Short mmCIF file of C-alpha atoms in Angstrom, two decimals:
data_model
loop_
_atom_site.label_atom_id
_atom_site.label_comp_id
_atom_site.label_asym_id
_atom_site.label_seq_id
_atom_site.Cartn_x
_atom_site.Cartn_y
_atom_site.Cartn_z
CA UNK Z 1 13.62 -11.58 2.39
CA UNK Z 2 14.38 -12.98 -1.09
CA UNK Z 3 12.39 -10.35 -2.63
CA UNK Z 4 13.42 -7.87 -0.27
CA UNK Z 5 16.93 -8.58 -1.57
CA UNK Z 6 16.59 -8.51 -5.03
CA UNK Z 7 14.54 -5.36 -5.12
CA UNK Z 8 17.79 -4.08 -3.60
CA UNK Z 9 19.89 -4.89 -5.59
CA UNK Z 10 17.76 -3.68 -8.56
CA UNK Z 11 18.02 0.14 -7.12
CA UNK Z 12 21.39 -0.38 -5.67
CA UNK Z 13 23.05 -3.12 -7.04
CA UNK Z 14 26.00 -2.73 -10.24
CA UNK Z 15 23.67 -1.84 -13.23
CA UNK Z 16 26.31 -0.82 -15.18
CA UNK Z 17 29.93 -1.60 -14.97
CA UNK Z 18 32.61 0.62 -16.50
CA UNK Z 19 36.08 -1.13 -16.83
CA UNK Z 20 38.54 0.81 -15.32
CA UNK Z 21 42.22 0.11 -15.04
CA UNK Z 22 43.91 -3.03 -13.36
CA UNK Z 23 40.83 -5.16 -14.37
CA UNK Z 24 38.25 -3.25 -11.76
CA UNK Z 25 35.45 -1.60 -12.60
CA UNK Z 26 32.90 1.21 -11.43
CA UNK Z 27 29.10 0.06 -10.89
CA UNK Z 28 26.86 1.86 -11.40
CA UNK Z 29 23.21 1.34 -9.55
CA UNK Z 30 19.84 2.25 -11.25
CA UNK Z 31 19.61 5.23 -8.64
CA UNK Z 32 22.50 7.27 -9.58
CA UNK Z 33 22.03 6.21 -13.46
CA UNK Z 34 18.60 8.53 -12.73
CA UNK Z 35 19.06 11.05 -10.31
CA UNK Z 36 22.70 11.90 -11.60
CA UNK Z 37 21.37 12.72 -15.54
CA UNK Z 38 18.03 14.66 -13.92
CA UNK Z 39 20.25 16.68 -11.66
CA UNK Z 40 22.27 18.19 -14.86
CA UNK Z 41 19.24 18.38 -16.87
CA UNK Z 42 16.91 20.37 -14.54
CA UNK Z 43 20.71 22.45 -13.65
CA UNK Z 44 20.43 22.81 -17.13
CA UNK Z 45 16.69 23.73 -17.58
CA UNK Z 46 16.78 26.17 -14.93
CA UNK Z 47 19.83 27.68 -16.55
CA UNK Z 48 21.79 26.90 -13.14
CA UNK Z 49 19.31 28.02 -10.44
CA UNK Z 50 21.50 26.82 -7.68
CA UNK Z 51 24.14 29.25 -8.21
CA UNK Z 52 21.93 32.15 -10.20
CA UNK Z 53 19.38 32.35 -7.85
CA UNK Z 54 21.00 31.25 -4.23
CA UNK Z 55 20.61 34.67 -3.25
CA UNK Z 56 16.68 35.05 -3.77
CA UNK Z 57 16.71 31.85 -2.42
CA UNK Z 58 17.68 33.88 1.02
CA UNK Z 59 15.81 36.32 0.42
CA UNK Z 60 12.38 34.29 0.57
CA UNK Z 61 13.50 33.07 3.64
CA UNK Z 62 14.17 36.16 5.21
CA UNK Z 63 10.80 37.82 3.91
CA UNK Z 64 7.58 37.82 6.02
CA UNK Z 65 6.58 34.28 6.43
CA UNK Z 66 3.29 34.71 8.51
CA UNK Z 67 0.31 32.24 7.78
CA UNK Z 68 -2.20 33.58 5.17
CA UNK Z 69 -4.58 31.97 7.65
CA UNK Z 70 -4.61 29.64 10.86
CA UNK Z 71 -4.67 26.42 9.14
CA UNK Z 72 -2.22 26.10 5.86
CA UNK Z 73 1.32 26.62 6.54
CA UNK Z 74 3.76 29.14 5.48
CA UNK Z 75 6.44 28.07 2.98
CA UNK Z 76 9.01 29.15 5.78
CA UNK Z 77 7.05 26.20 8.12
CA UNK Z 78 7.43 23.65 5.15
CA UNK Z 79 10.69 24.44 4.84
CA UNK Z 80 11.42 23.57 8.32
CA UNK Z 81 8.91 20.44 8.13
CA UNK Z 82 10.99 18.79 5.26
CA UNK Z 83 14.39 19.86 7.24
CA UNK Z 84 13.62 17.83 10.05
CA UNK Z 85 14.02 15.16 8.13
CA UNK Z 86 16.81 16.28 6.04
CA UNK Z 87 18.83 17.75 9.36
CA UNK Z 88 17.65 14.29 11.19
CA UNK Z 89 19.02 11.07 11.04
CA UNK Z 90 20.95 11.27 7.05
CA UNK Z 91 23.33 14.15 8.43
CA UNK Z 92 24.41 11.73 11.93
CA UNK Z 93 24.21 7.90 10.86
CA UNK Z 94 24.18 8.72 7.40
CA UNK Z 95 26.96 10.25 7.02
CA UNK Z 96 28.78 7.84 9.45
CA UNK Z 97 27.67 5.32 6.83
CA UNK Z 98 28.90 6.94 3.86
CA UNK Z 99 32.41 7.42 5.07
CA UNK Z 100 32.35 4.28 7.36
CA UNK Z 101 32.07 2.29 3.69
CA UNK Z 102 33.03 4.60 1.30
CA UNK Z 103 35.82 6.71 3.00
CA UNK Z 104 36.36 10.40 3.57
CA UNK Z 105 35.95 10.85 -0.60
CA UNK Z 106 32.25 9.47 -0.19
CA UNK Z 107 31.76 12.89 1.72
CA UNK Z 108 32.59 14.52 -2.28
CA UNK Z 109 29.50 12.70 -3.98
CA UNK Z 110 27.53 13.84 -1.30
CA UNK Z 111 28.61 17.19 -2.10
CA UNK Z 112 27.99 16.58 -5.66
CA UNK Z 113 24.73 15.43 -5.52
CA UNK Z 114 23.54 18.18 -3.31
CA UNK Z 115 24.22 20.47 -5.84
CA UNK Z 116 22.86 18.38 -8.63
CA UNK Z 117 19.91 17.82 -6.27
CA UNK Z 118 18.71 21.56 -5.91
CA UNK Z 119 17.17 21.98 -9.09
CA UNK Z 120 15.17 18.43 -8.67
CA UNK Z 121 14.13 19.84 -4.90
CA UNK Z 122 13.02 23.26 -6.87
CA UNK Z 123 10.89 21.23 -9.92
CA UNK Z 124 9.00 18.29 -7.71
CA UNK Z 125 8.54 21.14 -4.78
CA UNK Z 126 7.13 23.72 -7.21
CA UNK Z 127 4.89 20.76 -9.29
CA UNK Z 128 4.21 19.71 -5.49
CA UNK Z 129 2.41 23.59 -5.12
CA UNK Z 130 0.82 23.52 -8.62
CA UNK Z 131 -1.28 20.54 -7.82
CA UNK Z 132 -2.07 20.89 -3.77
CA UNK Z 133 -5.52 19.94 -2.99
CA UNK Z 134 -7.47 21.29 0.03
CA UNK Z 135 -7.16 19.16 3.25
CA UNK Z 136 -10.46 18.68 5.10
CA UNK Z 137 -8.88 16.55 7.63
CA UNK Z 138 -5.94 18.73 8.99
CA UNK Z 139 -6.95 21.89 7.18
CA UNK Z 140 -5.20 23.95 4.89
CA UNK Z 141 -3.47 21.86 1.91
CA UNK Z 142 -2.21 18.39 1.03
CA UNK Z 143 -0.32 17.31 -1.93
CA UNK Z 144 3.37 15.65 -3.33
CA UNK Z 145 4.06 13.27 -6.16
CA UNK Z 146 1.00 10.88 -5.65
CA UNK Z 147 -1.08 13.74 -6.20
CA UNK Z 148 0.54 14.99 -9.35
CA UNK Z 149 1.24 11.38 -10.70
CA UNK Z 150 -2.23 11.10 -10.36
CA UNK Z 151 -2.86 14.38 -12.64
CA UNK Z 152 -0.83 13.07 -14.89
CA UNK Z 153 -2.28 9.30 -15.64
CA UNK Z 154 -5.62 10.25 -15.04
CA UNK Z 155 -7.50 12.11 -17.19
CA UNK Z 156 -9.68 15.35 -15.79
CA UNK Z 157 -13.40 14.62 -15.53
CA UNK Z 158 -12.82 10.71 -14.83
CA UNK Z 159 -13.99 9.11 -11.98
CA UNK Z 160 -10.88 7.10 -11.06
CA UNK Z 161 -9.94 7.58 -7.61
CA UNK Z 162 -6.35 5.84 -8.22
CA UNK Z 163 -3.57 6.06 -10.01
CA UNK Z 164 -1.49 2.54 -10.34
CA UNK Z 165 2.05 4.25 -10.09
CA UNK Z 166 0.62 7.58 -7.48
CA UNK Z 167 -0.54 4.22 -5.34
CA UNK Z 168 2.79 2.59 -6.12
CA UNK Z 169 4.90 5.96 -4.94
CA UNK Z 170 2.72 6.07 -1.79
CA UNK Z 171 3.14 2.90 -0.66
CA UNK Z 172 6.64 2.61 -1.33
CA UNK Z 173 6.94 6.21 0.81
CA UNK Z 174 5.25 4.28 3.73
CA UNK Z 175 7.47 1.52 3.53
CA UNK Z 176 10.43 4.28 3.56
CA UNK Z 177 9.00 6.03 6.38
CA UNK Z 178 8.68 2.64 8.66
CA UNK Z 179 12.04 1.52 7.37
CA UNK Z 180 13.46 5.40 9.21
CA UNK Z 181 11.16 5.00 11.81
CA UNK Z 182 13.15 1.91 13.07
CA UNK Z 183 16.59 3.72 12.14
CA UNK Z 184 15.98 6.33 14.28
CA UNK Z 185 15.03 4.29 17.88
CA UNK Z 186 18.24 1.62 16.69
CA UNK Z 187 20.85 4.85 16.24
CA UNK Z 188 19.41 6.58 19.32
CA UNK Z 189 19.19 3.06 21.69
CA UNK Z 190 23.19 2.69 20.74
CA UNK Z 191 23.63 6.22 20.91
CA UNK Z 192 21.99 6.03 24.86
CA UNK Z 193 23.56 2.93 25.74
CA UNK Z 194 27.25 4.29 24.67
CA UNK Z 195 26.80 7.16 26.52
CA UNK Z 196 24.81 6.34 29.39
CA UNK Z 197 24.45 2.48 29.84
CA UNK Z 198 20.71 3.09 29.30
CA UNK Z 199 19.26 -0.69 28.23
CA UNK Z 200 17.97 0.14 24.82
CA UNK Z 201 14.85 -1.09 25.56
CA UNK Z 202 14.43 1.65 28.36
CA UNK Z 203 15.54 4.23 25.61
CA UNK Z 204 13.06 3.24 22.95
CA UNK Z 205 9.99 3.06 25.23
CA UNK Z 206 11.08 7.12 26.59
CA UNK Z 207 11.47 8.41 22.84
CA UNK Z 208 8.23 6.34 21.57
CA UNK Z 209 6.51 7.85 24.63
CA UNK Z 210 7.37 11.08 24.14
CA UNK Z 211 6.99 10.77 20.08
CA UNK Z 212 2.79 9.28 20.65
CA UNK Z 213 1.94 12.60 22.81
CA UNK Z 214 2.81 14.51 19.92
CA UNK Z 215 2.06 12.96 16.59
CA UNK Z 216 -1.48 11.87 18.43
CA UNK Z 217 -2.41 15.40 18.66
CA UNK Z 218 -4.04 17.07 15.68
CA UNK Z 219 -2.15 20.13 15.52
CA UNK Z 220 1.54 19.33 17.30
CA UNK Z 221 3.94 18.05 14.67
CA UNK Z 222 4.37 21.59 13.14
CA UNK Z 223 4.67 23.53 16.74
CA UNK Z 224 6.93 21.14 17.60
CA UNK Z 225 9.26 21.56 14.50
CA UNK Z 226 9.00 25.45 15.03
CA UNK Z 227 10.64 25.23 18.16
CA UNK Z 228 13.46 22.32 17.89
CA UNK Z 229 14.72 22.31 14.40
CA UNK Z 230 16.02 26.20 14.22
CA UNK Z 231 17.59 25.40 17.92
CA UNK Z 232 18.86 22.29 17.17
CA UNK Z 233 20.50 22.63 13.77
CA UNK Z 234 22.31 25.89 15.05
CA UNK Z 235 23.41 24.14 18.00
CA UNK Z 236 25.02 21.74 16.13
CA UNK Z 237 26.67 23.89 13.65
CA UNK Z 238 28.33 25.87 16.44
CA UNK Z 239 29.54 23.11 18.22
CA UNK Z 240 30.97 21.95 15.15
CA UNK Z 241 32.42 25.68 13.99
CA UNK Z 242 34.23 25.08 17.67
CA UNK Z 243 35.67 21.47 16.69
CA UNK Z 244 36.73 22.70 13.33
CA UNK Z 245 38.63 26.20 14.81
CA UNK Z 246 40.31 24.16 17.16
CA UNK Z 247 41.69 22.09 14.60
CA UNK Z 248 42.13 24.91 11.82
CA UNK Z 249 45.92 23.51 10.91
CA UNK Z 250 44.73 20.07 9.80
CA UNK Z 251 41.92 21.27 7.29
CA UNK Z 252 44.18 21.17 4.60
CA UNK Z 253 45.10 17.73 4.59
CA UNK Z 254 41.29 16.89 5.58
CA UNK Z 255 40.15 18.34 2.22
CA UNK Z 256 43.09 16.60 0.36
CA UNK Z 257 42.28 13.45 1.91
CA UNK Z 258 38.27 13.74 0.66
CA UNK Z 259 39.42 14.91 -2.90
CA UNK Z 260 42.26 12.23 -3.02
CA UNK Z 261 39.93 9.70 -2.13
CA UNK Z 262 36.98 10.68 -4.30
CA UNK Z 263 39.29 10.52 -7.36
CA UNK Z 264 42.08 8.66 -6.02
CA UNK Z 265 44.17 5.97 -8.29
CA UNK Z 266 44.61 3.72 -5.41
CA UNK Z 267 41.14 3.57 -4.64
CA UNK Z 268 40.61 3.12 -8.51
CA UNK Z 269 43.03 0.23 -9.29
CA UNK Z 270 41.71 -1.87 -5.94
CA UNK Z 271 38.11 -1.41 -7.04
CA UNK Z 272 37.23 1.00 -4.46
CA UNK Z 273 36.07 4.01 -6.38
CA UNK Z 274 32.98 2.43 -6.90
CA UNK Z 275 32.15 1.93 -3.03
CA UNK Z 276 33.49 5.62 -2.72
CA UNK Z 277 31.08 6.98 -5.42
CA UNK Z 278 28.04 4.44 -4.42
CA UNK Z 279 28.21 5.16 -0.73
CA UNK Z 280 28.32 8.84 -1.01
CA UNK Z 281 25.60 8.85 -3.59
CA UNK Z 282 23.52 6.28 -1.96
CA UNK Z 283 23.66 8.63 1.48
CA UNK Z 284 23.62 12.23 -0.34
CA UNK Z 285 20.53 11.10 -1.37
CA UNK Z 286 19.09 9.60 2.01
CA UNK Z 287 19.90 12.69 3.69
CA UNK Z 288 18.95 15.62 1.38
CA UNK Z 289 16.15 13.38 -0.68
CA UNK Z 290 16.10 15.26 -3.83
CA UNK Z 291 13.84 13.55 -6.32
CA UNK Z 292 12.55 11.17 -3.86
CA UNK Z 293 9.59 12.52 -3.59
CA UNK Z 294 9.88 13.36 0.51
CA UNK Z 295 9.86 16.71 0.60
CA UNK Z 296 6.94 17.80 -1.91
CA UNK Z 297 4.50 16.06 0.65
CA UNK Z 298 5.65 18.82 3.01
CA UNK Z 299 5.96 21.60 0.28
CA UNK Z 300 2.52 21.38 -0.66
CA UNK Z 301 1.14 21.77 2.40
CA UNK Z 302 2.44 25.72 1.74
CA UNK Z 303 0.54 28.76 1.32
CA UNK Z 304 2.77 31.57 -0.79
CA UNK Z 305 1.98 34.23 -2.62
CA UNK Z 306 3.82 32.01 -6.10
CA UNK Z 307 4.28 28.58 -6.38
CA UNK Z 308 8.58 29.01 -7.36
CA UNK Z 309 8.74 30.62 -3.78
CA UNK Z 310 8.07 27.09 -2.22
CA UNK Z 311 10.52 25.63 -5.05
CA UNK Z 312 13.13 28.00 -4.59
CA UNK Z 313 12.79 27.30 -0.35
CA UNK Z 314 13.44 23.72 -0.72
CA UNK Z 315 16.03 23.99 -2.96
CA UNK Z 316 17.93 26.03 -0.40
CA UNK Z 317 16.75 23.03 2.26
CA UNK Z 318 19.40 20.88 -0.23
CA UNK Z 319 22.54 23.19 0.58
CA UNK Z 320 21.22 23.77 3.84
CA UNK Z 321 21.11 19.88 4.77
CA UNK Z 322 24.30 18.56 2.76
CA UNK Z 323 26.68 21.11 2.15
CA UNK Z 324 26.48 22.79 5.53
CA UNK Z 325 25.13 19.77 8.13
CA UNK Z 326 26.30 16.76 6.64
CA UNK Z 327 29.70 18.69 6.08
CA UNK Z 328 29.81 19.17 9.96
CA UNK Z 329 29.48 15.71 10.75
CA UNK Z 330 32.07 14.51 8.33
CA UNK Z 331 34.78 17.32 9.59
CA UNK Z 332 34.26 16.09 12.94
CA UNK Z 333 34.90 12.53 11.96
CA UNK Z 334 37.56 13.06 9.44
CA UNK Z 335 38.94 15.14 12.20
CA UNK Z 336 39.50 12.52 14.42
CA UNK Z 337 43.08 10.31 14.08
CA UNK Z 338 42.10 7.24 11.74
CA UNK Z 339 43.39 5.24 14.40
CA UNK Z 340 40.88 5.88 17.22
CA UNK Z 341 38.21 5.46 14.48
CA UNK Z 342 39.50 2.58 12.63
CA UNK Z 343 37.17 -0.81 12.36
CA UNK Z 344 34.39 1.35 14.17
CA UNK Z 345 31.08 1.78 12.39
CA UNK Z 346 27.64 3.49 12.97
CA UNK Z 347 27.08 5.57 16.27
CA UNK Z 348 30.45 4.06 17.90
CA UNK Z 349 32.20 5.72 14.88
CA UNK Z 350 30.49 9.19 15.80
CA UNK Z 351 30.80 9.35 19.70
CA UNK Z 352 34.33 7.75 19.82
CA UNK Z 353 35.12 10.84 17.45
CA UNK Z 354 32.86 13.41 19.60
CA UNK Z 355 34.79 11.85 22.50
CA UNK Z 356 38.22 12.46 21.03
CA UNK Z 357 37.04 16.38 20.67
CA UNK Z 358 35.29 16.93 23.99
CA UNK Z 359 36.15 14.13 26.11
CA UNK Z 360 33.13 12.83 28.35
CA UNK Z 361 30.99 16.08 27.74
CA UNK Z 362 31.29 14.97 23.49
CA UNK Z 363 29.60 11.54 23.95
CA UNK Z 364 26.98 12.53 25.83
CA UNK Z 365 26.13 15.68 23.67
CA UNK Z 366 25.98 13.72 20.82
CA UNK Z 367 23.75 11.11 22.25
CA UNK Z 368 21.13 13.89 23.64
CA UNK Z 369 21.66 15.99 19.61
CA UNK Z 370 20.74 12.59 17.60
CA UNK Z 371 18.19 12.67 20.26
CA UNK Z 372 16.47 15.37 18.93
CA UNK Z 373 17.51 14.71 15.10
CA UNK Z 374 15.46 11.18 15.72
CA UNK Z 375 12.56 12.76 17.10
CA UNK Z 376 12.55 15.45 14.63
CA UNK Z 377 13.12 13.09 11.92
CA UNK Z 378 10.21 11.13 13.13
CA UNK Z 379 7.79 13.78 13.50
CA UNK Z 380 8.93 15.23 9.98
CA UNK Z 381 7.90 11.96 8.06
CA UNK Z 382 4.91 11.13 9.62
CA UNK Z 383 3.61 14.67 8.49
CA UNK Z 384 4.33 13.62 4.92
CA UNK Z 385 2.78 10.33 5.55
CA UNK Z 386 -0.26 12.59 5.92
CA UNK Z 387 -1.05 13.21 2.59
CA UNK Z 388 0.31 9.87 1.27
CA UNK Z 389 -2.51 7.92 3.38
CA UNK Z 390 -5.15 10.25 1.94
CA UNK Z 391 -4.36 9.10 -0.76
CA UNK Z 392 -4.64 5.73 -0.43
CA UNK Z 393 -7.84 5.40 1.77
CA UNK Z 394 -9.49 8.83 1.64
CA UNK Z 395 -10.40 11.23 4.08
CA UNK Z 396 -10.72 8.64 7.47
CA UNK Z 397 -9.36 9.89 10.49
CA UNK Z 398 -8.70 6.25 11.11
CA UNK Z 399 -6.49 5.54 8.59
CA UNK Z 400 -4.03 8.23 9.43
CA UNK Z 401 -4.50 6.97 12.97
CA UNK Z 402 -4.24 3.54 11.90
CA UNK Z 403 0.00 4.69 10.12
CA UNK Z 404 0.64 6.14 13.64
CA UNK Z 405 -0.15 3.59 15.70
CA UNK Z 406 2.14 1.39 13.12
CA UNK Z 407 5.19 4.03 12.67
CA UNK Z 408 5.17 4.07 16.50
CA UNK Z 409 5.18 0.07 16.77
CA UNK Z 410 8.00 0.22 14.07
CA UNK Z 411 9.76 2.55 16.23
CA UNK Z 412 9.53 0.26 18.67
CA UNK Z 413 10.91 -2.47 17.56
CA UNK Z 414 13.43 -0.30 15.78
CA UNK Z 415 15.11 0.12 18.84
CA UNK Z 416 16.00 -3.39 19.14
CA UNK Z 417 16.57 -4.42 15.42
CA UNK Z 418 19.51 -5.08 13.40
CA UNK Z 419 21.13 -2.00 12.05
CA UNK Z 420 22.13 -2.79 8.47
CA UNK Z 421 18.55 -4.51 7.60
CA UNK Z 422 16.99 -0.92 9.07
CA UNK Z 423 19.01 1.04 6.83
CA UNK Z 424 18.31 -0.95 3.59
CA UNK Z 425 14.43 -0.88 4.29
CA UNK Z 426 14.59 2.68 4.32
CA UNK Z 427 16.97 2.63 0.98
CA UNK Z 428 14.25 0.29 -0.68
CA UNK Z 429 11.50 2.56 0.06
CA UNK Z 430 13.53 5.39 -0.97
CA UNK Z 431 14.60 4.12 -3.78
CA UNK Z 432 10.94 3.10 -5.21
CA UNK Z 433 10.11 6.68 -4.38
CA UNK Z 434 12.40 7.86 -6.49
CA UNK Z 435 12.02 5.83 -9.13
CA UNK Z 436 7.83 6.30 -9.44
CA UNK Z 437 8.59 10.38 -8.69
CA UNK Z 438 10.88 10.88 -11.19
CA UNK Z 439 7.84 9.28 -14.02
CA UNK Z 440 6.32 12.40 -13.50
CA UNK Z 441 8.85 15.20 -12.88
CA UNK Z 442 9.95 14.89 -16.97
CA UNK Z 443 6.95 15.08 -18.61
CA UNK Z 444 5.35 17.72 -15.47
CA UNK Z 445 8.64 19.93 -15.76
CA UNK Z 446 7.57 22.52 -18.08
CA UNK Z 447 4.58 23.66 -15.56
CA UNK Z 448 7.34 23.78 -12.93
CA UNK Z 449 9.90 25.83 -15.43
CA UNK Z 450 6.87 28.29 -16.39
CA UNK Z 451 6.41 28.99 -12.85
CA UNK Z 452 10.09 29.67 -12.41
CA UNK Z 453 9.95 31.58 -15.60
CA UNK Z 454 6.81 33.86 -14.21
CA UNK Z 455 8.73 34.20 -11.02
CA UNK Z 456 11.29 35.82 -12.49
CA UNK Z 457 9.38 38.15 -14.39
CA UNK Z 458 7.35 39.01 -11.86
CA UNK Z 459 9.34 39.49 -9.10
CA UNK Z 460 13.19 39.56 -9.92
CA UNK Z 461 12.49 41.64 -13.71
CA UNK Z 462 10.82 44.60 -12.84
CA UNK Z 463 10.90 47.95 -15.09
#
C-alpha cells in the first residue's frame, strides 16, 4: 500500500506549485504537466483538427461502415468498442467525482481537456492503425501502444520479443483495467441497493453472471456493443435533453456557476482552484482517455480504407464522450438545488439528483442506465486487454482466458470494496499508461501527421 501510495502521488500528487495570491498555490500533478502541453502541440501539429476537420469527422461516420471481411472490424465498430468505455462508468461516477471534489468549475477542465484531447485520440489512434498486426487468435487485427512502443525500441530484423517500456504500458493497462473492473460492480452494487434494497452481494453475482456468458464467448463482446451502446447513449441523452428543457430558465446561472468556479477568486484565495483544475483534469481524462493509450487497442483492431479515417473516428469519440455525455450528467447534477446534494458523494450524489428530476421513476432509471454503462464498460476493456495479453505471453488461448477469469474475480470483489481505493487503482494504472504511451506518440507523430497529411490530399483536396 506504501508503494501503491507513492506511485500516486507521483502521477497525481503537487509536482509543481505556482504561488497564487493570499499565500495558496496551484499544484500541478505530473499528468496534466504532460497531457496539457501534448494536447496544444498535436492542436498545433494538426493545424487545429478538432475544429477544421469536425465535419469530416461526421462524415466518416456516416459513410458505409460494412466489414471488409467477417473477421476485422470496421472503424465504425471500433469506434463504438472504445465508446463503451468512454460512455461507461467516467461519464456517471466520474463525473460525480469531479464535481463532488472539485465543484461545478471541475466540469470546465473537463471540457478543456476534451478538446485538447482530440488531436492526441487522432495521433495514438492513427499510429495505433499504422502498426496493427494480424490476430490469429480472434482474427482480423490487434495492435495499440505496446505494439508501436515496441517498433520503436526494437530494431527491425531483431529477435527480441519484448520491449521493457511496451511490457511496462501493458501491464500497467491491466492493472487499469482490474482497477475499473472493481469500479464498475462497487458504483452499480450502491447504485442497486439505493434504488432497490438489492444486497450488493446479490447485485454483483447477477452482473458478473451475465458479464462471464459474454466475454467467455469468442465472438460476443463486439455484437454485444453493436446493440447496447447506440441505444444506451441516446437514451441517456434524451432523458437528459428532457431534464435540461424542463429547467431551461436556470441554465444561465448553471453556466455562470461552472465558469465562476473554474476561474473564480474565491476558490483561488482559499486554495481551491487547484482541487477545481486537478479534479476536472484528473476525471476528463478517466472518462475520454486521450493519450492513455485505451482506445488505440480498440482502434487497431479496424479495417479502413486509410489509416486517418480510424484517427479522425476516435477523435470524434473525445467530443462525443465529454462534451456531449459527461455534459449531461453534470447539467443534471448542477441542476439539482445544492442543498438536496450537499455532503453527498458518489452514486448517492447522482440518484438523489435523478430523484429530485423524476421522483421514484429517476432513481431507478439511473440505477438500471449505469447498469448498462458498467457492463458496457466492462466488456469494452476487456477487448483491449486482448491485444495487451498478446503481448505479454503470445498467442495462448489460455492466457487471455487466464485475464478473464481474473477481471471477472476483480469484478467480484469490486462489488464489495471500498470506493475511493477502486478509483485510485484505476487512476494508477491510467496514469502509467499514459505516461509509457506518450514515450512514443512524440517521436512516432510524424508517421501519424503524414497520414493525416495524405488524407487530406487524397480525399478532402481533389482537382
Amino acid at each position: 500500500m506504501s508503494l501503491f501510495q507513492a506511485v500516486y502521488n507521483l502521477l497525481w500528487g503537487d509536482l509543481v506549485q505556482i504561488p497564487l495570491p493570499e499565500g495558496s498555490t496551484l499544484g500541478l500533478s505530473l499528468l496534466v504537466l504532460i497531457l496539457v502541453p501534448a494536447g496544444v502541440y498535436f492542436t498545433v501539429r494538426t493545424r487545429f483538427l478538432p475544429f477544421r476537420l469536425f465535419p469530416e469527422m461526421l462524415r466518416v461516420t456516416l459513410e458505409n461502415n460494412r466489414r471488409p471481411d467477417g473477421e476485422a472490424l470496421s472503424g465504425l465498430q471500433a469506434l463504438i468498442v472504445s465508446t463503451a468505455c468512454r460512455v461507461g462508468m467516467g461519464n456517471l461516477v466520474g463525473v460525480v467525482a469531479a464535481i463532488s471534489a472539485g465543484g461545478a468549475g471541475a466540469v470546465f477542465w473537463m471540457w478543456l481537456m476534451a478538446l485538447l484531447g482530440s488531436s492526441t485520440a487522432f495521433i495514438e489512434s492513427t499510429l495505433a492503425q499504422l502498426y496493427k498486426q494480424k490476430d490469429p487468435l480472434y482474427g482480423g487485427y490487434r495492435g495499440g501502444p505496446a505494439y508501436y512502443l515496441h517498433a520503436l525500441f526494437v530494431p527491425k530484423g531483431s529477435r527480441r520479443k519484448h520491449s521493457v517500456v511496451a511490457v511496462l504500458f501493458a501491464l500497467s493497462g491491466l492493472i487499469c483495467w482490474c482497477g475499473i473492473s472493481q469500479v464498475t460492480s462497487n458504483s452499480i452494487s450502491a447504485a442497486f441497493y439505493n434504488a432497490f434494497s438489492i444486497p450488493p452481494l446479490v447485485s454483483t453475482i447477477v452482473l458478473v453472471a451475465v458479464a462471464a456468458v459474454i466475454v467467455l464467448r469468442k465472438r460476443a463482446t463486439v455484437r454485444v456493443l453493436d446493440v447496447m451502446v447506440p441505444a444506451m447513449a441516446a437514451c441517456y441523452f434524451f432523458i437528459t435533453l428532457f431534464i435540461i428543457v424542463r429547467n431551461a430558465g436556470q441554465l444561465p446561472a448553471v453556466f455562470s456557476r461552472i465558469f465562476a468556479e473554474a476561474f473564480g477568486l474565491r476558490q483561488a484565495v482559499a486554495g481551491g482552484i487547484g482541487a477545481v483544475i486537478m479534479n476536472g483534469a484528473k476525471r476528463g481524462l478517466f472518462s475520454n482517455e486521450a493519450g492513455s493509450g485505451s482506445a488505440p487497442c480498440a482502434a487497431a483492431a479496424a479495417q479502413v480504407s486509410h489509416p486517418a479515417k480510424v484517427g479522425l473516428l476516435q477523435a470524434l469519440g473525445v467530443f462525443i464522450d465529454t462534451l456531449v455525455i459527461c455534459s449531461c450528467s453534470a447539467m443534471i447534477m448542477l441542476l439539482t438545488p445544492a442543498e438536496l446534494t450537499d455532503g453527498l458523494q458518489g452514486m448517492d450524489l447522482l440518484q438523489t439528483a435523478m430523484g429530485y428530476h423524476l421522483g421514484n421513476f429517476g432513481v431507478v432509471l439511473i440505477a438500471v442506465i449505469l447498469w448498462m454503462f458498467s457492463l458496457s464498460t466492462f466488456l469494452g476493456i476487456l477487448f483491449y486487454a486482448r491485444s495487451n495479453v498478446a503481448y505479454l505471453f503470445g498467442d495462448h488461448p489460455g492466457a487471455q482466458l487466464a485475464y478473464k477469469l481474473l477481471a471477472l474475480v476483480m469484478l467480484f470483489i469490486g462489488g464489495l470494496a471500498a470506493y475511493q481505493f477502486v478509483w485510485d487503482l484505476g487512476d494508477v494504472g491510467v496514469g502509467l499508461m499514459t505516461v509509457f504511451n506518450m514515450i512514443a506518440l512524440f517521436p512516432l507523430a510524424p508517421k501519424a501527421l503524414a497520414a493525416l497529411r495524405d488524407y487530406e490530399q487524397q480525399y478532402l483536396h481533389k482537382p
